[in-house]
Amino acid sequence: MNNLLFCSVGRRGRLLRNVKETIGKTGLLVGTDNQSTAPALQFCDRQYVVPRITAPGYIDEILRICKENDIKAVTTLIDPEIEILAANTERFREAGVIPLCPAPKSAIYCFNKYELFKYLTEKGIRTPLTFHDLDEFKKALDEGRISFPVFMKPVCGSGSVGAHKVHTLEQAEADWNSGEHDYIIQELMTGGDCDADVYVDTISHKAVAAFSKRKIETRIGGASKTISFKDPKLFEFIEKICSVFEFNGPLDMDFFIKDGEYYLSEINPRFGGAYLHAYGAGVDFIKLIVNNINGIENPVNIGDYEDDVLMLMYDDVVIAKASELVDTNFTLI
């Protein structure tokens, strides 16, 4: 059976519906969250309420669930859990479970934006100029290597929390010293942006599928309207990026465009919020996961989709009786 475990499912109900469409009766979809009222749990064949990811024994509980349900592959839908799964890669493999997450070092690079900048620079991968030292930033200003406006965001943030444009040194110093976040400062990229959903085969460790899209509209934390496009130059860049990391499974990559070249902004080594677009356009990562579960190496098939396919997100709800929840002990506010 192709049983899959999705951790910290939260609100990602449509994604899990798509997973079920693909695996059908060939496997079970098992989901966890620390709240029984997480909407996406309602789309799972089996549901578990688990402690917070930082709780002692959390991974022991996830491994217990894997054993109880004969899980073949595990992933998470939130950034902070990626490093936790990555740090326990060997424990999952010993239990016969494929961890759909990076190797530990690659996970650290993806979550810490300054470490990512340093590593990409070392490997010759284009990325926005980034500072994690205010004095170094001021020196670069004096030398003309960077100019206002610039972009500030938390070094380990996610979901665009704390990210904002800064127009003056006075504002930069005030925000830096506010203590609200541990910031990085980046050059402001104004030539446009795009992103790509990428699948790295767990056997060959090569990028075997990629779906690129431009944003039409963005809400907090991600794109809500996108349109597909294809560019061989971007696909080559994606393959080069993947060759210097140790990835396994789905990735969400963000890019900027400057002087006709792509610059890597961020990598989220999980299913991106707009992966729904890729799935709707026929780029089905779940099929690739199932192949890997069964020992089948996926061939490289990057860019196998149509241009100009739109994704238009809208709101939806889950209606359920309280008695149907896996844990009815929830708090009213």
Coordinates of C-alpha atoms in Angstrom, one line a residue:
M1 CA 0.0 0.0 0.0
N2 CA 1.2 3.5 -0.8
N3 CA 0.4 5.0 2.6
L4 CA 1.4 8.6 3.0
L5 CA 1.8 10.7 6.2
F6 CA 1.3 14.5 6.0
C7 CA 2.2 16.3 9.2
S8 CA 0.9 19.7 10.3
V9 CA -1.8 19.7 7.7
G10 CA -3.5 22.9 8.9
R11 CA -5.7 24.5 6.3
R12 CA -4.3 22.7 3.2
G13 CA -7.5 20.8 2.5
R14 CA -7.5 21.2 -1.3
L15 CA -3.9 19.7 -1.5
L16 CA -5.0 16.7 0.5
R17 CA -8.0 16.2 -1.7
N18 CA -5.7 16.1 -4.7
V19 CA -3.5 13.6 -2.9
K20 CA -6.5 11.3 -2.4
E21 CA -7.5 11.7 -6.1
T22 CA -4.1 10.4 -7.1
I23 CA -3.6 7.5 -4.7
G24 CA -7.2 6.4 -4.7
K25 CA -7.6 3.0 -3.2
T26 CA -3.9 2.1 -3.6
G27 CA -3.0 3.7 -0.3
L28 CA -4.1 5.6 2.9
L29 CA -3.7 9.3 3.4
V30 CA -2.8 9.9 7.1
G31 CA -2.7 13.4 8.5
T32 CA -1.6 15.0 11.8
D33 CA -2.0 18.4 13.4
N34 CA -1.9 19.7 17.0
Q35 CA -5.5 20.8 16.7
S36 CA -8.4 18.6 16.0
T37 CA -10.2 21.5 14.3
A38 CA -7.5 21.7 11.5
P39 CA -9.7 21.7 8.4
A40 CA -7.4 19.6 6.3
L41 CA -7.7 16.7 8.7
Q42 CA -11.2 16.1 7.4
F43 CA -9.8 15.0 4.0
C44 CA -7.5 12.3 5.5
D45 CA -8.4 8.6 5.8
R46 CA -6.9 8.6 9.3
Q47 CA -6.4 11.6 11.6
Y48 CA -4.1 12.1 14.6
V49 CA -3.9 15.0 17.0
V50 CA -0.3 15.3 18.1
P51 CA 1.8 17.6 20.4
R52 CA 3.4 20.7 19.1
I53 CA 6.5 20.0 17.0
T54 CA 8.8 21.3 19.7
A55 CA 7.4 19.0 22.4
P56 CA 9.6 16.3 23.9
G57 CA 8.9 13.0 22.2
Y58 CA 7.3 14.5 19.1
I59 CA 9.3 12.5 16.6
D60 CA 8.7 9.4 18.7
E61 CA 5.0 10.0 18.3
I62 CA 5.3 10.5 14.5
L63 CA 7.3 7.3 14.2
R64 CA 4.7 5.5 16.2
I65 CA 2.0 6.7 13.8
C66 CA 4.2 5.6 10.9
K67 CA 4.5 2.1 12.3
E68 CA 0.8 1.9 13.2
N69 CA -0.2 2.8 9.6
D70 CA 2.6 1.2 7.6
I71 CA 3.6 4.6 6.3
K72 CA 5.9 4.6 3.2
A73 CA 6.7 8.3 3.0
V74 CA 6.3 11.3 5.3
T75 CA 6.3 15.1 4.7
T76 CA 5.3 18.3 6.5
L77 CA 3.4 21.3 5.3
I78 CA 5.0 23.9 7.6
D79 CA 8.6 25.3 7.4
P80 CA 9.7 24.9 11.1
E81 CA 9.1 21.2 11.0
I82 CA 11.3 20.6 8.0
E83 CA 14.5 20.8 10.0
I84 CA 13.0 18.4 12.6
L85 CA 12.2 15.8 10.0
A86 CA 15.6 16.3 8.4
A87 CA 17.5 15.8 11.6
N88 CA 15.7 12.4 12.0
T89 CA 16.2 11.2 8.5
E90 CA 18.0 8.0 9.5
R91 CA 15.3 7.1 12.1
F92 CA 12.6 7.3 9.4
R93 CA 14.7 5.3 6.9
E94 CA 15.3 2.6 9.5
A95 CA 11.6 2.4 9.9
G96 CA 11.1 1.9 6.2
V97 CA 9.8 5.4 5.6
I98 CA 11.0 7.8 2.9
P99 CA 11.5 11.2 4.5
L100 CA 10.4 13.8 1.9
C101 CA 12.7 16.5 3.2
P102 CA 16.3 17.7 2.6
A103 CA 19.4 16.3 4.2
P104 CA 20.0 18.2 7.6
K105 CA 22.6 20.7 6.2
S106 CA 20.4 21.6 3.2
A107 CA 17.4 22.0 5.5
I108 CA 19.4 24.6 7.6
Y109 CA 20.4 26.5 4.4
C110 CA 16.7 26.7 3.3
F111 CA 15.4 27.9 6.7
N112 CA 18.2 30.5 7.4
K113 CA 18.1 33.0 4.7
Y114 CA 21.6 34.4 5.4
E115 CA 23.2 30.9 5.5
L116 CA 21.4 30.3 2.2
F117 CA 22.9 33.5 0.7
K118 CA 26.4 32.6 1.8
Y119 CA 26.1 29.0 0.4
L120 CA 24.6 30.1 -2.9
T121 CA 27.3 32.7 -3.3
E122 CA 30.0 30.1 -2.6
K123 CA 28.4 27.8 -5.3
G124 CA 28.1 30.5 -7.9
I125 CA 24.3 30.6 -7.8
R126 CA 22.8 34.0 -8.5
T127 CA 20.9 35.4 -5.5
P128 CA 20.1 38.9 -4.2
L129 CA 22.9 40.7 -2.2
T130 CA 22.2 40.1 1.5
F131 CA 23.5 41.4 4.8
H132 CA 23.1 40.1 8.3
D133 CA 25.3 42.8 9.8
L134 CA 24.2 46.5 9.9
D135 CA 27.8 47.8 9.8
E136 CA 28.6 45.6 6.7
F137 CA 25.4 47.0 5.1
K138 CA 26.5 50.6 5.8
K139 CA 29.9 49.9 4.3
A140 CA 28.3 48.5 1.2
L141 CA 26.1 51.7 1.0
D142 CA 29.3 53.8 1.2
E143 CA 30.9 51.8 -1.5
G144 CA 27.9 52.0 -3.8
R145 CA 27.3 48.2 -3.9
I146 CA 23.8 48.7 -2.7
S147 CA 21.3 51.6 -2.5
F148 CA 17.9 52.5 -1.1
P149 CA 15.2 51.3 -1.2
V150 CA 16.2 47.9 0.2
F151 CA 14.2 45.0 1.6
M152 CA 14.2 43.8 5.2
K153 CA 12.9 40.5 6.4
P154 CA 13.5 38.0 9.3
V155 CA 16.5 35.7 8.8
C156 CA 14.4 32.7 9.6
G157 CA 10.9 33.9 8.9
S158 CA 8.1 32.4 6.8
G159 CA 4.8 33.5 5.3
S160 CA 6.1 37.0 4.6
V161 CA 5.8 37.9 8.3
G162 CA 8.0 41.0 9.0
A163 CA 9.0 41.5 5.4
H164 CA 8.9 45.1 4.2
K165 CA 10.6 47.8 2.0
V166 CA 12.9 50.3 3.6
H167 CA 13.6 53.7 2.1
T168 CA 16.1 55.4 4.4
L169 CA 19.1 54.5 6.6
E170 CA 17.2 56.0 9.6
Q171 CA 14.3 53.6 9.0
A172 CA 16.7 50.7 8.5
E173 CA 18.5 51.4 11.8
A174 CA 15.3 51.8 13.7
D175 CA 13.8 48.6 12.4
W176 CA 17.1 46.7 12.9
N177 CA 17.3 47.9 16.6
S178 CA 13.6 47.4 17.4
G179 CA 14.2 43.8 18.5
E180 CA 11.0 42.8 16.7
H181 CA 12.9 40.4 14.4
D182 CA 16.4 39.2 13.7
Y183 CA 16.6 40.9 10.3
I184 CA 18.5 40.5 7.1
I185 CA 18.8 43.4 4.5
Q186 CA 18.6 42.6 0.8
E187 CA 18.9 44.6 -2.4
L188 CA 15.5 45.4 -3.7
M189 CA 14.8 43.4 -6.9
T190 CA 12.4 45.3 -9.2
G191 CA 12.7 43.3 -12.5
G192 CA 9.8 41.0 -11.7
D193 CA 9.5 37.6 -10.0
C194 CA 8.2 34.1 -10.4
D195 CA 8.2 30.8 -8.7
A196 CA 8.4 27.1 -9.5
D197 CA 7.2 23.8 -8.0
V198 CA 10.0 21.3 -8.3
Y199 CA 10.2 17.5 -7.6
V200 CA 13.5 16.0 -6.7
D201 CA 13.6 12.2 -7.2
T202 CA 14.4 10.3 -3.9
I203 CA 16.4 7.7 -5.8
S204 CA 18.4 9.7 -8.4
H205 CA 18.3 13.0 -6.3
K206 CA 17.8 14.9 -9.5
A207 CA 15.2 17.5 -10.3
V208 CA 12.7 15.5 -12.5
A209 CA 9.7 17.8 -12.7
A210 CA 9.3 21.6 -12.6
F211 CA 6.3 23.8 -13.1
S212 CA 6.9 27.6 -13.3
K213 CA 4.3 30.4 -12.9
R214 CA 4.1 34.1 -12.7
K215 CA 2.1 35.9 -10.0
I216 CA -1.0 37.9 -10.9
E217 CA -2.2 38.5 -7.4
T218 CA -0.6 37.9 -4.0
R219 CA -2.2 37.6 -0.6
I220 CA -0.4 37.3 2.8
G221 CA 2.0 34.4 2.6
G222 CA 1.6 33.5 -1.1
A223 CA 0.1 33.9 -4.5
S224 CA -3.6 33.6 -5.1
K225 CA -3.7 34.1 -8.8
T226 CA -0.9 32.7 -11.1
I227 CA -0.3 31.9 -14.8
S228 CA 2.0 29.2 -16.1
F229 CA 5.0 29.8 -18.4
K230 CA 8.0 27.9 -19.7
D231 CA 11.6 29.1 -20.0
P232 CA 14.4 26.7 -20.7
K233 CA 16.8 29.1 -19.1
L234 CA 14.9 28.9 -15.8
F235 CA 14.7 25.1 -16.0
E236 CA 18.5 24.9 -16.5
F237 CA 18.9 27.2 -13.5
I238 CA 16.7 25.0 -11.4
E239 CA 18.7 21.9 -12.3
K240 CA 21.9 23.7 -11.3
I241 CA 20.5 24.7 -8.0
C242 CA 19.3 21.2 -7.1
S243 CA 22.7 19.8 -8.0
V244 CA 24.4 21.7 -5.1
F245 CA 21.8 20.6 -2.4
E246 CA 20.6 17.3 -1.0
F247 CA 16.9 17.4 -1.6
N248 CA 14.2 14.7 -1.6
G249 CA 10.7 15.3 -2.8
P250 CA 8.7 18.5 -3.4
L251 CA 10.2 22.0 -3.4
D252 CA 8.8 25.5 -3.7
M253 CA 11.4 27.9 -5.3
D254 CA 11.0 31.7 -5.5
F255 CA 12.9 33.7 -8.1
F256 CA 13.6 37.4 -9.0
I257 CA 14.5 38.6 -12.5
K258 CA 17.3 41.1 -13.0
D259 CA 18.9 42.2 -16.3
G260 CA 17.3 39.2 -18.0
E261 CA 18.7 36.6 -15.5
Y262 CA 17.0 34.6 -12.8
Y263 CA 18.1 35.0 -9.2
L264 CA 17.1 32.5 -6.5
S265 CA 15.3 34.2 -3.6
E266 CA 14.2 31.3 -1.4
I267 CA 13.6 27.5 -1.3
N268 CA 10.9 26.0 0.7
P269 CA 11.5 22.2 0.7
R270 CA 7.9 21.2 0.9
F271 CA 4.7 21.4 -1.1
G272 CA 4.2 25.1 -1.8
G273 CA 0.9 26.9 -1.2
A274 CA 0.3 27.3 -4.9
Y275 CA 1.3 23.7 -5.9
L276 CA -2.4 23.3 -6.6
H277 CA -1.7 25.1 -9.9
A278 CA 0.9 22.5 -10.9
Y279 CA -1.5 19.7 -10.0
G280 CA -4.3 21.3 -11.9
A281 CA -2.1 21.6 -15.0
G282 CA -1.2 18.0 -14.9
V283 CA 2.1 18.0 -13.0
D284 CA 1.4 15.4 -10.4
F285 CA 4.1 15.1 -7.7
I286 CA 2.0 12.4 -5.9
K287 CA 2.5 10.0 -8.8
L288 CA 6.3 10.6 -8.6
I289 CA 6.2 10.0 -4.8
V290 CA 4.3 6.7 -5.4
N291 CA 6.9 5.6 -8.0
N292 CA 9.7 6.3 -5.5
I293 CA 7.9 4.4 -2.8
N294 CA 7.9 1.4 -5.2
G295 CA 11.5 1.7 -6.0
I296 CA 10.9 3.3 -9.4
E297 CA 13.3 6.1 -10.4
N298 CA 11.4 8.9 -12.2
P299 CA 12.8 10.1 -15.5
V300 CA 13.6 13.8 -16.0
N301 CA 10.5 15.3 -17.5
I302 CA 10.8 19.0 -16.7
G303 CA 8.4 21.5 -18.3
D304 CA 5.7 19.0 -19.4
Y305 CA 2.7 21.3 -19.2
E306 CA 1.0 24.1 -21.2
D307 CA 1.8 27.8 -21.1
D308 CA -0.8 30.3 -20.0
V309 CA -2.9 28.1 -17.7
L310 CA -4.4 30.1 -14.9
M311 CA -4.9 29.3 -11.2
L312 CA -7.5 31.4 -9.4
M313 CA -7.8 30.7 -5.7
Y314 CA -11.1 31.1 -3.8
D315 CA -12.2 30.4 -0.2
D316 CA -13.9 27.2 0.8
V317 CA -15.1 25.7 4.1
V318 CA -15.4 22.3 5.9
I319 CA -18.7 21.6 7.7
A320 CA -18.5 18.8 10.3
K321 CA -20.1 17.7 13.5
A322 CA -18.0 18.1 16.7
S323 CA -18.6 14.5 17.4
E324 CA -16.8 13.6 14.1
L325 CA -13.5 15.1 15.2
V326 CA -10.7 12.8 16.3
D327 CA -10.5 14.8 19.5
T328 CA -13.5 16.7 20.8
N329 CA -11.6 18.5 23.5
F330 CA -11.1 21.9 21.8
T331 CA -11.3 25.4 23.2
L332 CA -14.1 27.9 22.6
I333 CA -13.2 31.6 22.3

